Tab-separated table of N, CA and C in Angstrom:
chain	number	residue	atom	x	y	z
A	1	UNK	N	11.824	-9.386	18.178
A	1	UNK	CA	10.811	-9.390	17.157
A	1	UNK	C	9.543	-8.730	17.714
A	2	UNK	N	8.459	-7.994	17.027
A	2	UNK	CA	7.528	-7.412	17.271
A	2	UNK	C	6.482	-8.286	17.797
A	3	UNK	N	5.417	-8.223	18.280
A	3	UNK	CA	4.997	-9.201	18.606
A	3	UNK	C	3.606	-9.065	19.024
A	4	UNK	N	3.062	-7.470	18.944
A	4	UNK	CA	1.899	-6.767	19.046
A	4	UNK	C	1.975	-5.174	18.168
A	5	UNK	N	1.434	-5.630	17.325
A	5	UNK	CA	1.667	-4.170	16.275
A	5	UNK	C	-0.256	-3.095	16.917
A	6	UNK	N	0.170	-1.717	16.633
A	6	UNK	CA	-1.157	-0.993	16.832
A	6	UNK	C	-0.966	0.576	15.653
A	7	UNK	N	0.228	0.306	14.615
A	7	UNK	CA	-0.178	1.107	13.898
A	7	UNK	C	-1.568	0.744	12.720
A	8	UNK	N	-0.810	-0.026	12.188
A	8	UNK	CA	-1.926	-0.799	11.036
A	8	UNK	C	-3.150	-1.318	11.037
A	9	UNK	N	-4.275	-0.814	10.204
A	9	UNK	CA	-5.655	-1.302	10.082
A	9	UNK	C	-5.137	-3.023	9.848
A	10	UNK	N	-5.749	-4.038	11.154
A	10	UNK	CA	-5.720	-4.920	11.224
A	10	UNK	C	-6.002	-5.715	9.894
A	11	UNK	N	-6.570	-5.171	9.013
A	11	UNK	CA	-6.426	-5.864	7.985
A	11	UNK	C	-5.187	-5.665	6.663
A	12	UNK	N	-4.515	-4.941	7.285
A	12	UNK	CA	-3.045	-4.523	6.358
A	12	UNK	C	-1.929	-5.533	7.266
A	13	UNK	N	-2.321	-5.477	8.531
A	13	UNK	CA	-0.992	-6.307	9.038
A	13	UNK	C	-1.317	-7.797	9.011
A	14	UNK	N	-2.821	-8.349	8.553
A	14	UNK	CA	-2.456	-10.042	8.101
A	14	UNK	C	-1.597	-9.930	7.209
A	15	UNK	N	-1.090	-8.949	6.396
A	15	UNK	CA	-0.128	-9.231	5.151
A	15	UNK	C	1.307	-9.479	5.783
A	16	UNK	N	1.534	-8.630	6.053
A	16	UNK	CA	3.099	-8.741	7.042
A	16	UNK	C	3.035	-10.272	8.047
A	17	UNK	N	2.100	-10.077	8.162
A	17	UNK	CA	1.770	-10.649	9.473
A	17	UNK	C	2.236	-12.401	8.747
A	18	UNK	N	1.484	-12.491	7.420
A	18	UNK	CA	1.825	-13.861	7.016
A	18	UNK	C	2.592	-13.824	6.351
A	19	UNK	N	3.566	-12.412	5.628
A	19	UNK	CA	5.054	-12.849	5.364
A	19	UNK	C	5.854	-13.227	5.790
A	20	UNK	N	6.123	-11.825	6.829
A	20	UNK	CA	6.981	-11.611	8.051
A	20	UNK	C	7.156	-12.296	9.213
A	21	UNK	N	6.161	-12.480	9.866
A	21	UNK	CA	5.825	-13.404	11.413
A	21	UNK	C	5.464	-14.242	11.816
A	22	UNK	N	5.153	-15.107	10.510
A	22	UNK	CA	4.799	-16.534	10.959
A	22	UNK	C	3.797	-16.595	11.514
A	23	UNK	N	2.659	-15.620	11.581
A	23	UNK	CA	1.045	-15.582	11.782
A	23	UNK	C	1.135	-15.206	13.122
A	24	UNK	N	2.255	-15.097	13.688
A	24	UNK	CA	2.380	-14.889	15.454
A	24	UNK	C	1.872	-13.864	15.699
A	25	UNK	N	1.754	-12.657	14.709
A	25	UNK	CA	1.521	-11.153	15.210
A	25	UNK	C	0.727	-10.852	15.789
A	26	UNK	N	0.208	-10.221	16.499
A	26	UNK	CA	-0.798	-9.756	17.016
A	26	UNK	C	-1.142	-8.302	17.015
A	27	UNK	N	-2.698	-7.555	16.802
A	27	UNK	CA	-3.055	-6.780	16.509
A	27	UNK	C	-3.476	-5.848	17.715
A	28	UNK	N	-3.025	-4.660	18.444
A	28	UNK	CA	-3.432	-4.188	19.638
A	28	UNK	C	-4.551	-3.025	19.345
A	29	UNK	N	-4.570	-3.505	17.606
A	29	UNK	CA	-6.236	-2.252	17.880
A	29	UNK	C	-7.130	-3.176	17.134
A	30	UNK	N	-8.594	-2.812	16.999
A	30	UNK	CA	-9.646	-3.344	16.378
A	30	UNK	C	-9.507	-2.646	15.066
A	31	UNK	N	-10.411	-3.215	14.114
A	31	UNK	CA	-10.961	-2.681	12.793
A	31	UNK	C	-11.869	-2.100	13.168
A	32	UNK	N	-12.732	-1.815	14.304
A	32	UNK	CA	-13.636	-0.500	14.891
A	32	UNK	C	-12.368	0.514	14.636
A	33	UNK	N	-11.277	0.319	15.718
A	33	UNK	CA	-10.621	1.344	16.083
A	33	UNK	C	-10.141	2.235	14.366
A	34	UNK	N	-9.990	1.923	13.649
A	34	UNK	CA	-9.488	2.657	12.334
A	34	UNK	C	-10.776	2.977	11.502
A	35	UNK	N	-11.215	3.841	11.678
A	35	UNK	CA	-11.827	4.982	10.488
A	35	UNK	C	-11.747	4.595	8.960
A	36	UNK	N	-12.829	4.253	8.434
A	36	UNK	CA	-12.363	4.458	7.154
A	36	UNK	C	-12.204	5.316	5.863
A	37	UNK	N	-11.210	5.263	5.084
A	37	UNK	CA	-10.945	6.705	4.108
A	37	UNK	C	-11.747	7.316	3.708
A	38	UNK	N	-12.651	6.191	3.468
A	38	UNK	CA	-14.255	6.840	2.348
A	38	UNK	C	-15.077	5.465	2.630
A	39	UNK	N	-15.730	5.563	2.692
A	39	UNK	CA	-17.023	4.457	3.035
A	39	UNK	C	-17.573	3.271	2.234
A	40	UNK	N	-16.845	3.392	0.972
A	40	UNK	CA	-17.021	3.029	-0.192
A	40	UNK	C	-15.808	2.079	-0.895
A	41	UNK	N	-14.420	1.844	0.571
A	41	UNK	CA	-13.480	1.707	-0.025
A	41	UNK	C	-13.270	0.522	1.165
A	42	UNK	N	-12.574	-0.620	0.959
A	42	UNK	CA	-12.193	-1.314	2.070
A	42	UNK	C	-10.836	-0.934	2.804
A	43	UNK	N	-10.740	-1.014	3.673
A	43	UNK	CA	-9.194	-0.701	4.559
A	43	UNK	C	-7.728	-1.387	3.413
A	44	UNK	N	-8.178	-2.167	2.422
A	44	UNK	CA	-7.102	-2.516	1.677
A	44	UNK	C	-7.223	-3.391	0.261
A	45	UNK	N	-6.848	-2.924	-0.857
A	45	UNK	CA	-7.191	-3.056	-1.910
A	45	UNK	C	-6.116	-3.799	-2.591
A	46	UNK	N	-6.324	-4.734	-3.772
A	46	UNK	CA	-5.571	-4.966	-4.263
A	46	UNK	C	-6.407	-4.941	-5.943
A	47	UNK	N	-5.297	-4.795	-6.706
A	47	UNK	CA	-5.442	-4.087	-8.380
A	47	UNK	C	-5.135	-5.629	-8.928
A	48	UNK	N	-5.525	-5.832	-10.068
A	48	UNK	CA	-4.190	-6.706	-11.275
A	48	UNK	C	-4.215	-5.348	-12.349
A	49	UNK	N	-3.263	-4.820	-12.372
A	49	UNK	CA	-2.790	-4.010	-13.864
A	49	UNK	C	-2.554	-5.261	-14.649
A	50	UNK	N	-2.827	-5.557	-16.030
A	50	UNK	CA	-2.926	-6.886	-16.701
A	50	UNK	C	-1.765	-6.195	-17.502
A	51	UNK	N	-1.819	-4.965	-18.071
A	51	UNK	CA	-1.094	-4.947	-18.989
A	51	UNK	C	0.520	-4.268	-18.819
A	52	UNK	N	1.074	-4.385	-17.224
A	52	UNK	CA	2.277	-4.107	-16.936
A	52	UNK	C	3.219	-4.907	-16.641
A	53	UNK	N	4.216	-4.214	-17.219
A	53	UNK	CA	5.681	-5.254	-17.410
A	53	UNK	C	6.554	-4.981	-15.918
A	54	UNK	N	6.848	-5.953	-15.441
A	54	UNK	CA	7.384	-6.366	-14.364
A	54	UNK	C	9.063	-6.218	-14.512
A	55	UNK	N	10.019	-5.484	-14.451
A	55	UNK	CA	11.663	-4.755	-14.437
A	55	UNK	C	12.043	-5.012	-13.635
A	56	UNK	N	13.362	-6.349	-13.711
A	56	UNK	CA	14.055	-6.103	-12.815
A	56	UNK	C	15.437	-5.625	-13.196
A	57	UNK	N	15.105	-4.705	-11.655
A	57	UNK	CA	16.300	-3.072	-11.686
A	57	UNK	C	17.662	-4.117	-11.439
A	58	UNK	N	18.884	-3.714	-11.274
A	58	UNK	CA	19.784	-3.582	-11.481
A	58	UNK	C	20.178	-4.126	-10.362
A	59	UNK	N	19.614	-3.665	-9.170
A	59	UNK	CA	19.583	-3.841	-8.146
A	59	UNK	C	19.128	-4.857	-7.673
A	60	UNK	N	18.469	-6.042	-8.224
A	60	UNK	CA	18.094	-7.103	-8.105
A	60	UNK	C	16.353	-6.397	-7.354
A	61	UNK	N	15.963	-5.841	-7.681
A	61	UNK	CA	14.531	-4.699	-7.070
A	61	UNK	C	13.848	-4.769	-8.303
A	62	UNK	N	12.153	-5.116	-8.069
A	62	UNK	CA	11.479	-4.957	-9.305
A	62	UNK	C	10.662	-3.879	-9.551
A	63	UNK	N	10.198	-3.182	-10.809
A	63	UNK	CA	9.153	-2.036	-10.573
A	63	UNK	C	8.191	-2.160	-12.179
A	64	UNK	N	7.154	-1.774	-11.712
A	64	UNK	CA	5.957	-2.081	-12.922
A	64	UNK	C	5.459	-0.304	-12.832
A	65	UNK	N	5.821	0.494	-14.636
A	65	UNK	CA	5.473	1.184	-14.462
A	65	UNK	C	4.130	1.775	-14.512
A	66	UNK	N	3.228	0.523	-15.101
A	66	UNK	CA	1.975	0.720	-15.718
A	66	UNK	C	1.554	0.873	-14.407
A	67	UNK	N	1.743	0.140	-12.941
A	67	UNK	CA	1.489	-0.212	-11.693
A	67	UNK	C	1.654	1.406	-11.347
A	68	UNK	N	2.802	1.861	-10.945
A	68	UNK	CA	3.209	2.819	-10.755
A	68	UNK	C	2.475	3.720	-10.995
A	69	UNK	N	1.798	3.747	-12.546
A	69	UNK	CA	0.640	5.348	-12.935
A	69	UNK	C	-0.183	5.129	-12.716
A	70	UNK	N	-0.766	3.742	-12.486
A	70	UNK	CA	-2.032	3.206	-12.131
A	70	UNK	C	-2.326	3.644	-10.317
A	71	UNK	N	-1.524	3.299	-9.679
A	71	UNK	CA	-1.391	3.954	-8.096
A	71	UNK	C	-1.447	5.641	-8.204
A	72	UNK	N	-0.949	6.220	-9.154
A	72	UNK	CA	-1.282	7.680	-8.733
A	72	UNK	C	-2.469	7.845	-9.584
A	73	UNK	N	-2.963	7.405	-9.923
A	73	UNK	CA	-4.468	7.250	-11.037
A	73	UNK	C	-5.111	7.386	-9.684
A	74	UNK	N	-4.918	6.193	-8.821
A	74	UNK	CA	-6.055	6.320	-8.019
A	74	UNK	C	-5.712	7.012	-6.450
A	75	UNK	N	-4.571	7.608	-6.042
A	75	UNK	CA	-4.319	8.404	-5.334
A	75	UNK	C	-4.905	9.891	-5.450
A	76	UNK	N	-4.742	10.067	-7.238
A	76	UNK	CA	-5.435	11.455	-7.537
A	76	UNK	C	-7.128	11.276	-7.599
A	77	UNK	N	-7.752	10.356	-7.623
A	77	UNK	CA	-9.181	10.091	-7.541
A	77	UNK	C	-9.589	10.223	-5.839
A	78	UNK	N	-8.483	9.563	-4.900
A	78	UNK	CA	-9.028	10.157	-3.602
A	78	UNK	C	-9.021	11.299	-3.670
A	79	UNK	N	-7.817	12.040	-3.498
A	79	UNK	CA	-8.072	12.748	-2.968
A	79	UNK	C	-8.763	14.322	-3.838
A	80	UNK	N	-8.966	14.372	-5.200
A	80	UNK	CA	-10.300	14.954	-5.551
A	80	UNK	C	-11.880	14.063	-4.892
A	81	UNK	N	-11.766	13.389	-4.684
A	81	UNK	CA	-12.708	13.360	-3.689
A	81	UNK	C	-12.583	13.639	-1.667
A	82	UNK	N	-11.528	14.559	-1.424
A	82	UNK	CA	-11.247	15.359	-0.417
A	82	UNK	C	-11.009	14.406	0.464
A	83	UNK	N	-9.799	13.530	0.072
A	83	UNK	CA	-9.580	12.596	1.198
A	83	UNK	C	-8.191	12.959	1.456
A	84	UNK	N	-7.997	13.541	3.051
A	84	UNK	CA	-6.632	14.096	2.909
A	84	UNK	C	-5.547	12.977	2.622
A	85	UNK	N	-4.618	13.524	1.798
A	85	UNK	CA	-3.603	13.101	1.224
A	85	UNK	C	-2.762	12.323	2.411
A	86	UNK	N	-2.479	12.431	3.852
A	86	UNK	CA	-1.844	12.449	5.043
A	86	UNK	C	-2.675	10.875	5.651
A	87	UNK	N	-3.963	10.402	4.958
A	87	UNK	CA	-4.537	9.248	5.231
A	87	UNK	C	-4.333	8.467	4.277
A	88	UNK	N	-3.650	8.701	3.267
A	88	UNK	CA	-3.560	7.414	1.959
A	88	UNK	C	-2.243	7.153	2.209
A	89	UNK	N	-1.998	5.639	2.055
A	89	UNK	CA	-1.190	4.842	2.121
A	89	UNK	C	-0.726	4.086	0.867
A	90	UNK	N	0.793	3.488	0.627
A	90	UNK	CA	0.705	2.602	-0.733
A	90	UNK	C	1.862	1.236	0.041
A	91	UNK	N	1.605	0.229	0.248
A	91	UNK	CA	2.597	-0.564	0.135
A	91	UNK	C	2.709	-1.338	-0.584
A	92	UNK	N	4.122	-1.262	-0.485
A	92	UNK	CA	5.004	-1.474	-1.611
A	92	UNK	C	6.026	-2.825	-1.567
A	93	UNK	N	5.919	-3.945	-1.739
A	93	UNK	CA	7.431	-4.994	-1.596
A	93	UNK	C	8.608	-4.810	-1.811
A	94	UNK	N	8.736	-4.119	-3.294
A	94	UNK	CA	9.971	-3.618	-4.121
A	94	UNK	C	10.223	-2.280	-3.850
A	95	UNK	N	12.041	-1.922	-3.628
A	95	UNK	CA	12.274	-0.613	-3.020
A	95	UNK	C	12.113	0.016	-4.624
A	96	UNK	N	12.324	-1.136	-6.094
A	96	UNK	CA	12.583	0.546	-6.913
A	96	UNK	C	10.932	0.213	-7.284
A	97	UNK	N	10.062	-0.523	-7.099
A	97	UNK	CA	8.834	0.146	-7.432
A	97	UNK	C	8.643	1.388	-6.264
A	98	UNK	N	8.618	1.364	-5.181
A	98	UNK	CA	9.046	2.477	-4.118
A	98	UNK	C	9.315	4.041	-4.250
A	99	UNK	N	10.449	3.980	-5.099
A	99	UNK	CA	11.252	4.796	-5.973
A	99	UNK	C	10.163	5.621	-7.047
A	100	UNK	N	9.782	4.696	-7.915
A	100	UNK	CA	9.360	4.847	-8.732
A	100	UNK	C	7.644	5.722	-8.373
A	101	UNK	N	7.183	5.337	-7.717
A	101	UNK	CA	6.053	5.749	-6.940
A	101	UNK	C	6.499	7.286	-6.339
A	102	UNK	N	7.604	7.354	-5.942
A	102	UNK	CA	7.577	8.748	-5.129
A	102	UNK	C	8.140	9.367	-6.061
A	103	UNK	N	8.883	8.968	-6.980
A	103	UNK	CA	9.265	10.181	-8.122
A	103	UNK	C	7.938	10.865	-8.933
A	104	UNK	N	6.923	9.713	-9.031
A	104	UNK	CA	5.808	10.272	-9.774
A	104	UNK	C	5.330	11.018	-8.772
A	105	UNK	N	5.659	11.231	-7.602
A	105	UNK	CA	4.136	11.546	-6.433
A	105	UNK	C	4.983	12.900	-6.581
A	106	UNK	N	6.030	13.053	-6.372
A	106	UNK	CA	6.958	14.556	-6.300
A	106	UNK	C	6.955	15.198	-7.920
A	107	UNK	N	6.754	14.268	-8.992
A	107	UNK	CA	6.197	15.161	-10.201
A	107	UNK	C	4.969	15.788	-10.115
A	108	UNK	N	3.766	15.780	-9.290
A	108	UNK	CA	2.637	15.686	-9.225
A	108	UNK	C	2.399	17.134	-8.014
């Protein structure tokens, strides 16, 4: 098991951190150490889309498409504001919301 992570802005891996690891994780960089996207934005955001319906796929996998256009809503707002595309991140729980996210990102 992992047991010192240093990709993730320490504040993305309390999430894993209290799914996944039982709070054991540990962080080998600072929130100094990560840059932020835009100055204006915290290292990690969370939305309520109120008015999206929650699908579960087939696959026993869920995906919300209102969620889905709503994430490239604001993927296309970074980066017209010149935030390279190569620094935005989306995580995701569900593989077909996943899916669903990169089919729109490859229509785009």
């Amino acid at each position: 098991m992992l047991h010192t992570q240093y990709r993730c802005h320490p504040y993305i891996s309390q999430v894993s951190n209290s799914l996944f690891y039982n709070n054991v994780l540990r962080n080998g960089i600072t929130v100094e150490d990560r840059d932020p996207v835009m100055d204006e934005l915290p290292a990690l955001c969370f939305y309520n889309v109120s008015d999206g319906l929650e699908i579960n796929d087939r696959d026993g996998s869920f995906y919300n498409d209102k969620e889905a256009q709503f994430i490239m809503f604001l993927i296309e707002v970074l980066v017209d504001r010149d935030v390279d595309p190569d620094r935005i991140g989306v995580i995701s729980l569900y593989k077909s919301q996943m899916y669903k996210i990169t089919n729109l990102l490859g229509s785009n």
